[in-house]
Amino acid sequence: MTSLNGWVKSPRPVRILTVAVVIAAAAAVVLGALQPVPEVTGRPLSPVDGVCVAAVLAAIAQLAGLRFRLGPDAISVSWAEAAVVVGFVVAPAGWLPAATLAGTGAAWLLLAWLTGLRNAAEIVHLVASMTLGVAGAALVTSMLAGDVPVHSARLPLALAAGAGTYLAITFGLVVLTLMLHRDAQPGQIAARVLYAKLPMSIGNVIVGVLAVYALVREPLWLLAFGPVLWLLHRTYRFHLRAAEERRMWEAFAAATARLPGTSEAEVARAGMLGALDVFGARRVELEVRTGHGRRRYAQDGPGLEGVTGTRSGPAITRGMTVAGRPVGELTVWLGEPGLPVPRDEAAIAAYGEALATALRDAATHQRIADLDSAAAHDRVHDPLTGLINRSALGSEGDPLLRSLDRGQHVALLLLDVVGFREVNSTLGHAAGDEVLRLIGGRLTGLARGGELVARTGDDEFALLVPVATLTDSAAWQHGEPSPLPTALRRAREIVEQLRLPMEVAGVRLSIEVTVGVAVCPAGESEVDELLRRAALAVGGARELGTTVGTYDSGRDASSTDRLALLADLQDAFAADDQILLHLQPAVDLITAEPTGVEALVRWRHPRRGHLSPAEFLPAVERSELLIPFTRRVLDLALASAADWTASGIEVPVSVNVSARSLTDPTFPAQVTEALRRHRTPASRLVLEITESVAVSEQEIVDEVLARLRASGVQVSLDDFGTGFSSLSSVTRMPVDEIKIDRSFVIEMIDSAAAGAVVRGAVELGARLGVRVVAEGIETIEQRAALIALGCPNAQGYHFCKPMPADKIVQALSQLARTAPANVTQLRTDEVS
């Protein structure tokens, strides 16, 4: 007989089946007892003695049976078929059900007392099933054998058929019971039970027939049955245990292969289900220890979910460790009542180690996943305020813009905190961080559905607003023609809300912000472009001293042009025909003899044509291109000077110098290197500086100029008279030349004040012993007035316009040929 031992509370279908089996067994006992006792020739015992022997044999068959686990089921295999065969020979067939009931009932009561099996319903079910099986076997055997003598050849066949009937009835009841109890597939259960029962059942029939033969023919042969039965018992036990070992380790390998997972819960569930399958357990509990405490998981066996009593019976608890560090504990409640065998304890310990490793790997994977998630979050969020950052504003805002109607307007409000550095310097950076957090919180509270709030810089925040969220759609159809006023109202509302007092570090603060507003249709721009426009609007608001500024496309165009010019200028350095010099001679006022040449830089832009210095020099002076630009101008000027020197005209070349160059301590070395490259004496180079340069960064400028003059380079003070410190400049800083600004020269005829400035400059130059050059001479009257004031040199359209470098040698030669022989040249002997 095969059974599921250790039943807990049976499900209702099983209870109904038990009642039906008990009723059928009782009916079989009663009906069998009422049958008349036939006279069988050769029966060795009287009917009463035979019934007693049959009962004893039934009890011995159960007590001597095998009990072990086979998968999730507890298997009990007895010698019942042998007892049935022998019992039919020694006792009347009708009395065999009663004998079986008495013998098996007594045996199972004794087993229950010895093994701890306390489930009365299971005992009744088992005894009734075997009784019903014996009744069926007796009926079949009686029908086939009839009243044949014990010595008849028909009897063994009838006995084998009866034993087969017993096997079929008990087998069918076990399969049906397990199917109802475990809700499993009948084929799977039948294969498992048949595998456990069939070999021993065949052996039981053979043993029973041989026992009958020995009992009838030669009772002494019964003495040999003891060793034979013991050998068969051991062999069959070994067969079943080997099969169970093989099944368990195959299940062990499959279960451990399923253990790896990405989360603790996933691994725990796979581990518990695997333990249920491997050990045929009724319940598995798992305790996992983590740095944050302990977590418990539990899983009941198939068909036992929610059923009380699953913790009864033997249990094995094993601690789980990895590299000496505790991971948790695994507890397995086995399905077989009785003490666990060492094999179970070793297998559960090994399974616990595999489960511990999987749990550790899952924890490591989870930590890595958490770190990746945190890193991914930090990549798109500001860690201080929790708002999305600039890159996330673009990645989230662009899809938002694409989801809107192309004609719907969007506004980007860029908020810059006014005086934030003062908060940091006065209250500390911790207080500054708190201010930013409070601003972020207020903006989040002010944001409406469909809007995005981001922190885009140290003290900058942005709000992306679909303008339709600011007003009712009907207002768009019948009201405002432009979305800008609506966006401006929203910006002012935010300014007022952020201006409300906040307390930080015990100080009550009121935060001011400057807001730049950029508005455009959703289909015409991206978030980065809106941010750029809003930043220009913020700059415009600062310049105007207002709180809210709007994007000005005209201002944007000039800024864009400056950036584009710098990029184009780098291309110009690689070309030979874009950066050019136009040269204009300075002459003696009386003779028109050339006394010097001023180099005026021009840019022949490939798309925009000729650009004057005013169109690109301011951008160059603010950029990192100043040094290569100055190098190019010096090279062109010195190369031109070498051309006219080769033609016998020995006059210096003047080059305008940027303010940044004179505050660069390396500038003298750059000039010296340019002179060396062109093999030009330092006296042939005049560097023109303005008064604004002369009065800024005085210590650095004085040092740079001193080094330049020490090397022999001449210095000219350009635009003299236009500043507020002309006199202090020429007295503090030695120069070789003063150039009177053209504005005074042009007005000196009509303005006594302008004439006085020119006269004073000429007299100052004479007293200091420096050259004086008047700029902007355009008429003969201006030349005559300057001669009358004693000005020695001049420069302007009256004498010669600026011209390309390839024409300057001819112009200088012509001026030199027409001058009288007593011309005083401009410092060719390096003496002022």
Short mmCIF file of C-alpha atoms in Angstrom, two decimals, residues 156 165 214 224 316 329 332 349-350 393 466 755 764 793 809 813:
data_model
loop_
_atom_site.label_atom_id
_atom_site.label_comp_id
_atom_site.label_asym_id
_atom_site.label_seq_id
_atom_site.Cartn_x
_atom_site.Cartn_y
_atom_site.Cartn_z
CA PRO A 156 -1.97 -20.14 -8.46
CA THR A 165 -7.13 -7.01 -8.23
CA ALA A 214 5.54 -24.88 0.67
CA ALA A 224 13.86 -20.67 4.28
CA ILE A 316 15.75 21.04 10.03
CA GLU A 329 18.54 30.80 8.18
CA VAL A 332 12.56 22.89 6.18
CA ALA A 349 23.05 22.42 4.51
CA ALA A 350 24.39 22.25 0.94
CA LEU A 393 14.90 70.06 -19.12
CA PRO A 466 2.79 75.79 -22.46
CA GLY A 755 42.48 125.60 -31.27
CA LEU A 764 53.76 120.45 -24.66
CA ASN A 793 53.80 116.71 -38.64
CA VAL A 809 56.08 102.14 -51.63
CA SER A 813 58.65 107.46 -53.09
#
